[in-house]
């Protein structure tokens, strides 16, 4: 029903209202249906993203907000050089990449593991599955505060266990590095960053788990049965039969989680506030806005973030977007 | 894991069989250990939060490893009384924040769901120019992060006086949740058989009649799931509340007020009580409607 229908020729009887074809009426109705959502999203999502680019070229401070000129691009690219010129800019980028890759990989790995574990029915499976979703549905603020209290050096249960085991207490979220002595080698780990990554994996594995479980349960049994008859062991069946069939859902999940982790703000902000070597770009943006009161520079940094994101989205649409994925 | 390629003698076949047996047994045990592991990492933090929310801070300092409150501590509800009591009576005034968050979340649900039902219906069923662009737009916006739009919204809302008002937050929450709701509902509406609707149209129903009498009743589970998700997103939201209403303690939402409570002089167990108050509605809703929600999640997902 593509709108190729001609408007009916003027009829003999003159009418007051123009007669619309069924297709035209449908089109008109559809626009009325779509309009409210489209207007809200255009004005509050699309337009701000574009306007952000304009703001990033202006020298605006928090105190000027009431009376700056919208069209005075006095700063040029000054904000960009200011933002990229600060000492910890490249460190922030590096931390963001490590955090994103680490969090994405670990949450997917945990998700696959969890899905394999509850794939076959057992007593209490639905309860186990329900609990597994808890980290994901729990409000960020509750999840982060529970972790902070558990890991706290003063009140935390984890450090109490460590002390009871006769070791020195560890400030998981507060110290940048941790030196591990292993077989005579000293291995230095970025402690707070690792903790934040583990938190990320814990909080988002249920998301991967649900998708992978749905995919696993939709796989036909006969391939695996055939392999079993041929004497393939459990690990071989997983490696050569199951994993290849999961590669599609895993790559989509990887990209989605990568995009969302890359832009995550709340988790790190609430866990460490960006201290101890965990400052990611999003925390930097809010820092420029709230702590330094520099709106233009915050906009510039968020444009840099959006630019990387657009690249990622292009990858997504080029490789993964088909009508089926969309369903 | 490469399969050993030995010459197939009788002996090696037996060894292969035993490897399969060994793996079956090994992974059989590992499975139960894994279940225990996953239960531990998900249930323990929940128990820890609930347990400590009843304890006085002095007990926590004495024995950090004892997470279970005594019966007396449990029924005294001391931390909860402290946190809920109005500020004038020496409490933390959380009733007000619960009301703020609840009103915001409910309004967001009502507005977003209504707008999304019509938009998603059009995108799923009706033919119109720009349909593909709209569908693609929904997905792009759905993938786009909040931080990128936060700064321009901060500027505009400051300029027009909407920053520092719950109305401003409401507008942002509606805009933030519409793409998710549209995305999930559209996927669901596409599964409702078109022939049912056509039958309704032929029998003389208007489009609105079809939506009200055929599509909506058939999609009730999906709509419930969408409404619950929108509620959770608005109820849990932190970033915009932090940016918009931090300067006005009267307008704090629950997440913001718990975060602001985190100072050195406030006992940590009070923070746990605040966390329980935020988590409780989410958990209750989730267990009431777990099946819808898991289906809804895989049908569209909620970004987070």
Coordinates of N, CA and C in Angstrom, one line a residue, chain A residues 1 23 26-27 29-31 33-34 36-38 40-41 43-49 51-52 55 62 65-68 70 110 113-114 117 120-123 126 128-142 145-150 154-157 160-161 163-164 202 204-205 207 210-211 214 231 233-237 239-240 256-257 259-260 263-266 269-270 282 285-286 289-290 295 298-299 302 305-306 309-310 313 316-317 321 323 325-327, chain B residues 1-4 16 19-20 23-24 27 31-32 34-35 37-39 41-46 48-49 52 57 60-61 64-65 67 115 118-119 121-123 125-129 132 134-136 139-145 147-149 151-159 163 171 174-176 178-179 183 186-187 190 207-208 211 232 235-236 238-239 242-244 246-247 255 258-259 262 268 271-272 275 278-279 282-283 286-287 290 294 297-304:
Chain A
X1 N 0.8 -1.2 0.0 CA 0.0 0.0 0.0 C 0.9 1.3 0.0
X23 N -5.7 5.1 2.0 CA -4.3 5.1 2.3 C -3.9 6.5 2.9
X26 N -5.0 6.8 6.4 CA -4.1 6.0 7.3 C -2.9 6.8 7.6
X27 N -2.3 7.4 6.5 CA -1.1 8.1 6.6 C -1.3 9.3 7.6
X29 N -3.5 9.6 9.9 CA -3.7 9.1 11.3 C -2.3 8.7 11.9
X30 N -1.5 8.0 11.1 CA -0.2 7.6 11.6 C 0.6 8.7 12.0
X31 N 0.6 9.8 11.3 CA 1.4 11.0 11.7 C 0.9 11.6 13.0
X33 N -0.5 9.9 15.3 CA 0.0 8.9 16.4 C 1.4 9.1 16.7
X34 N 2.2 9.3 15.7 CA 3.7 9.4 15.9 C 4.1 10.7 16.5
X36 N 3.4 13.1 18.9 CA 3.8 13.5 20.2 C 5.2 12.9 20.6
X37 N 5.3 11.6 20.4 CA 6.6 11.0 20.7 C 7.7 11.6 19.9
X38 N 7.5 11.8 18.6 CA 8.6 12.3 17.8 C 9.0 13.7 18.2
X40 N 8.7 15.1 21.2 CA 9.4 15.1 22.4 C 10.9 14.6 22.2
X41 N 11.0 13.5 21.5 CA 12.3 13.0 21.3 C 13.2 13.9 20.5
X43 N 12.9 17.2 20.3 CA 13.3 18.4 21.0 C 14.2 18.2 22.2
X44 N 14.0 17.0 22.8 CA 14.8 16.7 24.1 C 15.9 15.7 23.9
X45 N 16.0 15.1 22.7 CA 17.2 14.2 22.6 C 18.0 14.6 21.3
X46 N 17.4 14.7 20.2 CA 18.1 15.0 19.0 C 18.7 16.4 19.0
X47 N 17.8 17.4 19.2 CA 18.2 18.8 19.2 C 19.3 19.0 20.3
X48 N 19.2 18.6 21.5 CA 20.3 18.8 22.4 C 21.6 18.2 21.9
X49 N 21.6 17.0 21.3 CA 22.8 16.5 20.8 C 23.5 17.4 19.9
X51 N 22.9 20.7 19.5 CA 23.2 22.0 20.1 C 24.4 21.9 21.0
X52 N 24.7 20.7 21.5 CA 25.9 20.5 22.2 C 27.1 20.9 21.5
X55 N 27.5 24.6 21.8 CA 27.9 25.0 23.1 C 29.4 24.7 23.3
X62 N 29.3 28.5 34.4 CA 28.0 28.2 35.1 C 27.3 29.5 35.5
X65 N 25.1 31.5 32.9 CA 24.0 30.8 32.3 C 22.8 31.7 32.0
X66 N 22.6 32.7 32.8 CA 21.3 33.5 32.6 C 21.5 34.5 31.5
X67 N 22.7 34.9 31.2 CA 22.8 35.9 30.1 C 24.0 35.7 29.2
X68 N 24.0 34.6 28.5 CA 25.0 34.5 27.5 C 24.3 34.6 26.2
X70 N 23.5 33.1 22.6 CA 23.4 31.8 22.0 C 24.3 31.7 20.8
X110 N 30.5 -14.2 32.3 CA 29.7 -14.7 33.4 C 28.3 -15.0 32.9
X113 N 28.4 -18.5 31.2 CA 28.5 -19.5 32.3 C 27.2 -19.7 33.0
X114 N 26.5 -18.6 33.4 CA 25.2 -18.7 34.1 C 24.2 -19.3 33.2
X117 N 24.7 -23.0 33.1 CA 24.3 -23.7 34.3 C 22.8 -23.9 34.5
X120 N 19.5 -26.6 31.6 CA 18.7 -27.8 31.9 C 17.9 -27.6 33.2
X121 N 16.7 -28.2 33.2 CA 15.8 -28.0 34.3 C 16.3 -28.7 35.6
X122 N 16.2 -28.1 36.7 CA 16.5 -28.8 38.0 C 15.5 -28.1 39.0
X123 N 15.5 -28.8 40.2 CA 14.5 -28.3 41.2 C 15.0 -26.9 41.7
X126 N 13.7 -21.9 38.6 CA 13.1 -20.6 38.4 C 13.5 -19.7 39.5
X128 N 16.4 -19.8 41.2 CA 17.8 -19.4 40.9 C 17.8 -18.3 39.8
X129 N 17.0 -18.6 38.8 CA 17.0 -17.6 37.7 C 16.5 -16.2 38.2
X130 N 15.5 -16.2 39.0 CA 14.9 -15.0 39.5 C 16.0 -14.2 40.3
X131 N 16.7 -14.9 41.2 CA 17.8 -14.2 41.9 C 18.9 -13.7 41.1
X132 N 19.2 -14.5 40.0 CA 20.3 -14.0 39.1 C 20.0 -12.7 38.5
X133 N 18.7 -12.3 38.4 CA 18.4 -11.0 37.8 C 18.5 -9.9 38.8
X134 N 18.7 -10.2 40.0 CA 18.7 -9.1 41.1 C 19.7 -8.0 40.8
X135 N 21.0 -8.4 40.5 CA 21.9 -7.3 40.4 C 21.5 -6.3 39.3
X136 N 20.8 -6.8 38.3 CA 20.5 -5.9 37.1 C 19.3 -5.1 37.5
X137 N 18.3 -5.6 38.2 CA 17.1 -4.7 38.5 C 17.3 -3.9 39.7
X138 N 18.3 -4.2 40.6 CA 18.4 -3.4 41.8 C 18.8 -2.0 41.4
X139 N 18.3 -1.0 42.1 CA 18.7 0.4 41.8 C 20.2 0.6 42.0
X140 N 20.8 1.4 41.1 CA 22.2 1.6 41.1 C 22.6 2.0 42.5
X141 N 21.9 2.9 43.1 CA 22.3 3.5 44.3 C 22.4 2.4 45.4
X142 N 21.5 1.5 45.4 CA 21.5 0.5 46.4 C 22.7 -0.5 46.1
X145 N 26.0 1.2 47.0 CA 26.3 1.4 48.4 C 26.5 0.1 49.2
X146 N 25.8 -0.9 48.8 CA 26.1 -2.2 49.4 C 27.5 -2.7 49.2
X147 N 28.0 -2.5 47.9 CA 29.3 -2.9 47.6 C 30.3 -2.1 48.4
X148 N 30.1 -0.8 48.5 CA 31.0 0.1 49.2 C 31.1 -0.3 50.7
X149 N 29.9 -0.6 51.3 CA 29.9 -1.0 52.7 C 30.6 -2.4 52.9
X150 N 30.3 -3.3 52.0 CA 31.0 -4.6 52.1 C 32.5 -4.5 52.0
X154 N 36.7 -0.1 57.3 CA 36.3 0.1 58.7 C 35.1 -0.8 59.1
X155 N 34.1 -0.9 58.2 CA 32.9 -1.6 58.6 C 32.7 -2.9 57.8
X156 N 33.5 -3.1 56.7 CA 33.1 -4.1 55.7 C 33.4 -5.5 56.1
X157 N 32.5 -6.4 55.7 CA 32.6 -7.8 56.0 C 33.8 -8.4 55.3
X160 N 36.9 -7.8 57.1 CA 36.9 -8.5 58.4 C 37.4 -9.9 58.1
X161 N 36.9 -10.5 57.0 CA 37.3 -11.9 56.7 C 38.8 -11.9 56.4
X163 N 41.1 -9.8 57.5 CA 41.8 -9.7 58.8 C 41.8 -11.0 59.6
X164 N 40.7 -11.7 59.6 CA 40.6 -12.9 60.3 C 41.5 -14.0 59.8
X202 N 29.4 -8.0 37.6 CA 28.4 -8.5 38.5 C 27.0 -7.9 38.2
X204 N 25.9 -6.4 35.4 CA 25.3 -6.6 34.0 C 25.4 -8.0 33.4
X205 N 25.9 -9.0 34.2 CA 25.9 -10.3 33.6 C 24.5 -10.8 33.4
X207 N 22.0 -9.4 32.2 CA 21.5 -8.9 30.8 C 21.9 -9.9 29.8
X210 N 20.3 -13.5 30.2 CA 18.9 -13.7 29.6 C 18.9 -13.9 28.1
X211 N 19.7 -13.1 27.4 CA 19.7 -13.3 25.9 C 20.3 -14.6 25.6
X214 N 18.0 -17.5 26.3 CA 16.9 -17.7 25.3 C 17.4 -18.3 24.1
X231 N 30.7 -39.6 20.0 CA 31.7 -39.7 21.1 C 32.3 -38.4 21.5
X233 N 33.0 -35.3 23.7 CA 32.8 -35.1 25.2 C 32.1 -33.8 25.4
X234 N 31.7 -33.5 26.6 CA 30.9 -32.3 27.0 C 31.6 -31.1 26.6
X235 N 32.9 -31.0 26.9 CA 33.7 -29.8 26.6 C 33.8 -29.6 25.1
X236 N 34.0 -30.7 24.4 CA 34.1 -30.6 22.9 C 32.8 -30.2 22.3
X237 N 31.7 -30.7 22.8 CA 30.4 -30.3 22.3 C 30.2 -28.8 22.5
X239 N 32.6 -26.5 22.8 CA 33.5 -25.8 22.0 C 33.1 -25.8 20.5
X240 N 32.7 -26.9 20.0 CA 32.5 -27.0 18.6 C 31.1 -27.0 18.1
X256 N 26.4 -4.0 22.2 CA 25.4 -3.3 23.1 C 26.1 -2.9 24.4
X257 N 26.7 -3.9 25.0 CA 27.3 -3.7 26.3 C 28.4 -2.8 26.2
X259 N 28.8 -0.3 24.1 CA 28.3 1.1 23.9 C 27.8 1.6 25.3
X260 N 27.1 0.8 26.0 CA 26.5 1.3 27.2 C 27.5 1.4 28.4
X263 N 29.5 4.6 28.1 CA 28.9 5.8 28.5 C 28.4 5.8 29.9
X264 N 28.8 4.8 30.6 CA 28.3 4.6 32.0 C 28.8 5.8 32.9
X265 N 27.9 6.3 33.6 CA 28.3 7.4 34.6 C 28.0 7.0 36.0
X266 N 26.8 6.6 36.3 CA 26.4 6.4 37.7 C 27.3 5.5 38.5
X269 N 30.7 6.9 39.4 CA 30.6 8.1 40.2 C 30.1 7.7 41.6
X270 N 29.2 6.7 41.7 CA 28.8 6.4 43.1 C 29.7 5.5 43.8
X282 N 32.9 10.0 31.2 CA 31.6 10.6 31.7 C 31.8 11.3 33.0
X285 N 33.1 14.6 32.4 CA 32.2 15.6 31.9 C 31.4 16.3 33.0
X286 N 30.9 15.5 33.9 CA 30.1 16.0 35.0 C 31.1 16.8 35.9
X289 N 31.4 20.2 34.5 CA 30.2 21.0 34.7 C 30.0 21.4 36.1
X290 N 30.0 20.4 37.0 CA 29.6 20.7 38.4 C 30.8 21.3 39.2
X295 N 30.8 25.2 31.5 CA 29.8 24.5 30.6 C 30.4 24.2 29.2
X298 N 32.7 21.2 29.3 CA 32.0 20.0 29.5 C 31.3 19.5 28.2
X299 N 30.8 20.5 27.5 CA 30.2 20.2 26.2 C 31.2 19.6 25.2
X302 N 31.9 16.1 26.0 CA 30.9 15.2 25.7 C 30.7 15.0 24.2
X305 N 33.1 12.3 23.3 CA 32.5 11.0 23.7 C 31.4 10.6 22.6
X306 N 30.6 11.6 22.2 CA 29.5 11.3 21.3 C 30.1 10.9 19.9
X309 N 31.1 7.4 20.1 CA 29.9 6.6 20.1 C 29.3 6.5 18.7
X310 N 29.3 7.6 18.0 CA 28.7 7.5 16.6 C 29.5 6.5 15.8
X313 N 28.3 3.2 16.7 CA 26.9 2.9 16.2 C 27.0 2.6 14.7
X316 N 27.8 -0.9 14.4 CA 26.7 -1.7 14.7 C 25.7 -1.8 13.5
X317 N 25.4 -0.6 12.9 CA 24.5 -0.7 11.8 C 25.0 -1.3 10.6
X321 N 23.0 -4.7 12.0 CA 21.6 -4.3 11.9 C 20.9 -4.9 10.7
X323 N 16.8 -6.5 9.6 CA 15.5 -6.4 10.1 C 15.2 -7.5 11.2
X325 N 17.5 -8.7 13.4 CA 18.0 -8.3 14.7 C 17.1 -7.3 15.4
X326 N 16.4 -6.5 14.6 CA 15.6 -5.5 15.1 C 14.3 -6.1 15.8
X327 N 13.9 -7.3 15.4 CA 12.7 -7.9 16.0 C 12.9 -8.1 17.4
Chain B
X1 N 40.6 -26.8 23.0 CA 40.5 -28.2 23.3 C 40.5 -29.0 22.0
X2 N 41.7 -29.4 21.6 CA 41.7 -30.3 20.4 C 41.6 -31.7 20.8
X3 N 40.8 -32.4 20.0 CA 40.6 -33.8 20.3 C 41.9 -34.6 20.0
X4 N 42.3 -35.4 20.9 CA 43.6 -36.2 20.7 C 43.4 -37.1 19.5
X16 N 39.2 -42.7 25.5 CA 38.3 -41.7 25.1 C 37.0 -41.8 25.9
X19 N 37.3 -40.4 29.2 CA 37.4 -39.0 29.2 C 36.0 -38.4 29.2
X20 N 35.1 -39.0 28.4 CA 33.7 -38.5 28.4 C 33.1 -38.7 29.7
X23 N 34.4 -36.1 32.1 CA 33.9 -34.8 31.9 C 32.5 -34.7 32.4
X24 N 31.7 -35.7 32.1 CA 30.3 -35.7 32.6 C 30.2 -35.5 34.1
X27 N 31.8 -31.9 35.2 CA 30.9 -30.8 34.9 C 29.6 -30.9 35.7
X31 N 28.6 -27.9 38.0 CA 27.3 -27.2 37.8 C 26.7 -26.8 39.1
X32 N 26.8 -27.8 40.1 CA 26.2 -27.4 41.4 C 27.0 -26.4 42.1
X34 N 28.7 -24.1 40.6 CA 28.4 -22.8 39.9 C 27.1 -22.3 40.4
X35 N 26.1 -23.1 40.6 CA 24.8 -22.6 41.1 C 25.0 -22.0 42.5
X37 N 27.7 -20.7 43.6 CA 28.4 -19.4 43.4 C 27.5 -18.3 43.0
X38 N 26.7 -18.6 42.0 CA 25.8 -17.5 41.5 C 24.8 -17.1 42.6
X39 N 24.3 -18.1 43.3 CA 23.3 -17.7 44.4 C 24.1 -16.9 45.4
X41 N 26.7 -14.8 45.0 CA 27.0 -13.4 44.6 C 25.7 -12.6 44.4
X42 N 24.6 -13.3 44.3 CA 23.4 -12.4 44.1 C 22.6 -12.3 45.4
X43 N 22.5 -13.4 46.1 CA 21.6 -13.3 47.3 C 22.4 -12.6 48.5
X44 N 23.7 -12.9 48.6 CA 24.4 -12.3 49.7 C 24.4 -10.8 49.8
X45 N 24.6 -10.1 48.7 CA 24.5 -8.6 48.9 C 23.1 -8.2 49.3
X46 N 22.1 -8.9 48.8 CA 20.7 -8.5 49.2 C 20.5 -8.7 50.7
X48 N 22.8 -8.9 53.0 CA 23.7 -8.0 53.7 C 23.0 -6.7 53.9
X49 N 22.4 -6.2 52.8 CA 21.8 -4.9 52.8 C 20.6 -4.9 53.8
X52 N 21.9 -5.5 57.6 CA 22.5 -4.3 58.2 C 21.6 -3.1 58.4
X57 N 24.8 1.3 64.4 CA 26.1 1.4 63.8 C 27.1 0.9 64.8
X60 N 27.8 -2.7 64.3 CA 28.5 -3.0 63.1 C 30.0 -2.8 63.3
X61 N 30.4 -1.7 64.0 CA 31.8 -1.5 64.2 C 32.4 -2.6 65.1
X64 N 32.0 -6.5 62.3 CA 31.6 -6.3 60.9 C 31.1 -7.6 60.2
X65 N 31.5 -8.7 60.8 CA 31.1 -10.0 60.1 C 29.8 -10.5 60.5
X67 N 26.1 -10.1 60.2 CA 25.2 -9.3 59.5 C 23.7 -9.5 59.9
X115 N 1.8 7.8 25.2 CA 2.4 8.3 24.0 C 3.0 7.1 23.2
X118 N 0.5 4.8 21.1 CA 0.1 5.3 19.8 C 1.3 5.2 18.8
X119 N 2.4 5.7 19.2 CA 3.6 5.8 18.3 C 4.0 4.4 17.9
X121 N 2.1 1.7 17.8 CA 1.1 1.1 17.0 C 1.3 1.6 15.5
X122 N 1.5 2.9 15.4 CA 1.7 3.4 14.0 C 3.0 2.8 13.4
X123 N 4.0 2.7 14.1 CA 5.3 2.2 13.6 C 5.2 0.7 13.2
X125 N 2.0 -1.0 12.5 CA 0.9 -1.3 11.7 C 0.6 -0.5 10.5
X126 N 0.7 0.8 10.7 CA 0.2 1.7 9.7 C 1.3 2.0 8.7
X127 N 0.8 2.3 7.4 CA 1.7 2.7 6.4 C 1.8 4.2 6.3
X128 N 3.0 4.7 6.4 CA 3.1 6.2 6.2 C 4.5 6.5 5.7
X129 N 4.7 7.7 5.1 CA 6.0 8.1 4.7 C 6.8 8.4 5.9
X132 N 10.3 4.2 7.9 CA 11.6 3.6 8.1 C 12.5 4.5 8.9
X134 N 11.6 6.6 11.1 CA 11.1 6.7 12.5 C 11.6 5.4 13.2
X135 N 11.5 4.3 12.5 CA 12.0 3.0 13.2 C 13.5 3.0 13.5
X136 N 14.2 3.5 12.5 CA 15.7 3.6 12.7 C 16.0 4.6 13.8
X139 N 15.7 3.3 17.3 CA 16.8 2.5 17.7 C 18.0 3.3 18.1
X140 N 18.3 4.3 17.2 CA 19.5 5.1 17.4 C 19.4 5.9 18.8
X141 N 18.2 6.5 19.0 CA 18.0 7.2 20.2 C 18.1 6.3 21.4
X142 N 17.6 5.1 21.3 CA 17.6 4.1 22.3 C 19.0 3.8 22.7
X143 N 19.9 3.8 21.8 CA 21.3 3.4 22.1 C 22.1 4.6 22.6
X144 N 21.5 5.8 22.4 CA 22.3 7.0 22.8 C 22.3 7.3 24.3
X145 N 23.4 7.7 24.8 CA 23.6 7.8 26.3 C 23.0 9.1 26.8
X147 N 24.4 11.1 29.1 CA 25.4 12.1 29.4 C 25.6 13.1 28.3
X148 N 25.4 12.6 27.1 CA 25.6 13.5 25.9 C 24.5 14.6 25.9
X149 N 23.3 14.3 26.3 CA 22.3 15.3 26.2 C 22.1 16.1 27.5
X151 N 24.2 18.1 29.2 CA 24.7 19.5 29.3 C 23.8 20.5 28.6
X152 N 23.4 20.2 27.3 CA 22.5 21.2 26.7 C 21.2 21.3 27.4
X153 N 20.6 20.2 27.9 CA 19.4 20.3 28.7 C 19.6 21.1 30.0
X154 N 20.7 20.9 30.6 CA 21.1 21.7 31.8 C 21.1 23.2 31.5
X155 N 21.6 23.5 30.3 CA 21.7 25.0 29.9 C 20.3 25.5 29.6
X156 N 19.5 24.8 28.8 CA 18.2 25.3 28.4 C 17.3 25.4 29.6
X157 N 17.3 24.3 30.4 CA 16.4 24.3 31.5 C 16.8 25.4 32.6
X158 N 18.0 25.7 32.7 CA 18.4 26.8 33.6 C 17.9 28.1 33.0
X159 N 18.0 28.3 31.7 CA 17.5 29.5 31.1 C 16.0 29.7 31.2
X163 N 15.0 24.0 35.4 CA 16.0 23.3 36.3 C 15.6 23.7 37.7
X171 N 9.8 16.0 32.5 CA 10.0 16.1 31.0 C 11.2 15.3 30.6
X174 N 10.4 11.5 30.7 CA 9.5 11.1 29.6 C 10.3 10.9 28.4
X175 N 11.2 11.9 28.1 CA 12.0 11.9 26.9 C 12.9 10.7 26.9
X176 N 13.4 10.4 28.1 CA 14.4 9.3 28.2 C 13.8 7.9 28.1
X178 N 10.7 7.2 26.5 CA 9.9 7.0 25.3 C 10.6 6.1 24.3
X179 N 11.9 6.3 24.0 CA 12.5 5.3 23.0 C 12.4 3.9 23.4
X183 N 10.3 1.1 21.5 CA 11.0 -0.1 20.9 C 10.4 -1.4 21.4
X186 N 6.6 -1.7 20.0 CA 6.5 -2.0 18.6 C 6.8 -3.4 18.3
X187 N 7.9 -4.0 18.9 CA 8.2 -5.4 18.7 C 7.0 -6.3 19.0
X190 N 3.9 -6.0 16.6 CA 4.2 -6.8 15.3 C 3.8 -8.2 15.4
X207 N -10.3 3.0 13.8 CA -8.9 2.6 14.3 C -8.8 2.6 15.8
X208 N -9.4 3.7 16.4 CA -9.3 3.8 17.8 C -10.0 2.6 18.4
X211 N -7.8 -0.4 18.3 CA -6.7 -0.4 19.2 C -7.3 -0.7 20.6
X232 N 10.6 1.6 36.8 CA 11.9 1.4 37.4 C 13.0 2.4 37.0
X235 N 12.2 5.7 38.7 CA 12.4 5.5 40.2 C 13.9 5.5 40.5
X236 N 14.7 4.9 39.6 CA 16.1 4.7 39.9 C 17.0 5.8 39.4
X238 N 19.4 8.7 38.5 CA 20.3 9.5 39.4 C 20.9 10.7 38.7
X239 N 21.4 10.5 37.5 CA 22.2 11.6 36.9 C 21.4 12.9 36.8
X242 N 20.6 14.5 40.1 CA 21.8 15.1 40.6 C 22.1 16.5 39.9
X243 N 22.0 16.6 38.6 CA 22.3 17.8 37.9 C 21.2 18.9 38.1
X244 N 19.9 18.5 38.2 CA 18.9 19.4 38.2 C 18.4 20.0 39.6
X246 N 19.8 19.3 42.8 CA 20.7 19.2 43.9 C 20.6 20.3 44.9
X247 N 20.4 21.5 44.3 CA 20.4 22.8 45.1 C 19.1 22.9 45.9
X255 N 16.9 8.4 45.1 CA 18.4 8.0 44.9 C 19.3 9.2 45.3
X258 N 19.5 9.5 49.1 CA 20.4 8.5 49.7 C 21.9 8.9 49.5
X259 N 22.2 9.3 48.3 CA 23.6 9.7 47.9 C 24.0 10.9 48.8
X262 N 25.2 10.3 52.4 CA 26.5 9.7 52.6 C 27.5 10.7 53.0
X268 N 26.4 4.4 58.7 CA 26.3 3.6 57.4 C 25.0 2.7 57.4
X271 N 22.2 4.3 55.7 CA 22.3 4.3 54.3 C 21.7 3.0 53.8
X272 N 21.9 1.9 54.5 CA 21.4 0.6 54.1 C 19.9 0.6 54.2
X275 N 18.7 2.4 51.2 CA 18.8 1.5 50.0 C 17.7 0.5 50.0
X278 N 14.6 2.1 48.7 CA 14.6 2.3 47.2 C 14.3 0.9 46.5
X279 N 15.0 -0.1 47.1 CA 14.9 -1.4 46.4 C 13.6 -2.1 46.5
X282 N 10.9 -2.1 43.8 CA 11.4 -2.7 42.6 C 11.3 -4.2 42.7
X283 N 11.8 -4.8 43.9 CA 11.8 -6.2 44.0 C 10.3 -6.7 44.1
X286 N 9.0 -6.8 40.7 CA 9.7 -7.8 39.9 C 9.2 -9.2 40.1
X287 N 8.9 -9.5 41.4 CA 8.5 -10.8 41.7 C 7.0 -11.0 41.3
X290 N 7.5 -11.4 37.2 CA 8.8 -11.8 36.7 C 8.8 -12.3 35.2
X294 N 11.0 -10.8 32.2 CA 12.1 -11.4 31.5 C 11.8 -11.4 30.0
X297 N 12.4 -8.0 28.7 CA 13.8 -7.7 28.6 C 14.4 -8.2 27.3
X298 N 14.1 -9.5 27.0 CA 14.7 -10.1 25.8 C 14.0 -9.5 24.6
X299 N 12.8 -9.0 24.7 CA 12.1 -8.4 23.5 C 12.6 -7.0 23.2
X300 N 13.3 -6.4 24.1 CA 13.7 -5.1 23.7 C 14.9 -4.6 24.6
X301 N 14.9 -5.1 25.8 CA 16.0 -4.7 26.6 C 15.8 -3.4 27.2
X302 N 16.4 -3.2 28.4 CA 16.4 -1.9 29.0 C 17.8 -1.5 29.0
X303 N 18.1 -0.3 28.6 CA 19.5 0.0 28.7 C 20.0 0.3 30.1
X304 N 21.2 0.0 30.3 CA 21.7 0.2 31.7 C 23.1 0.0 31.7

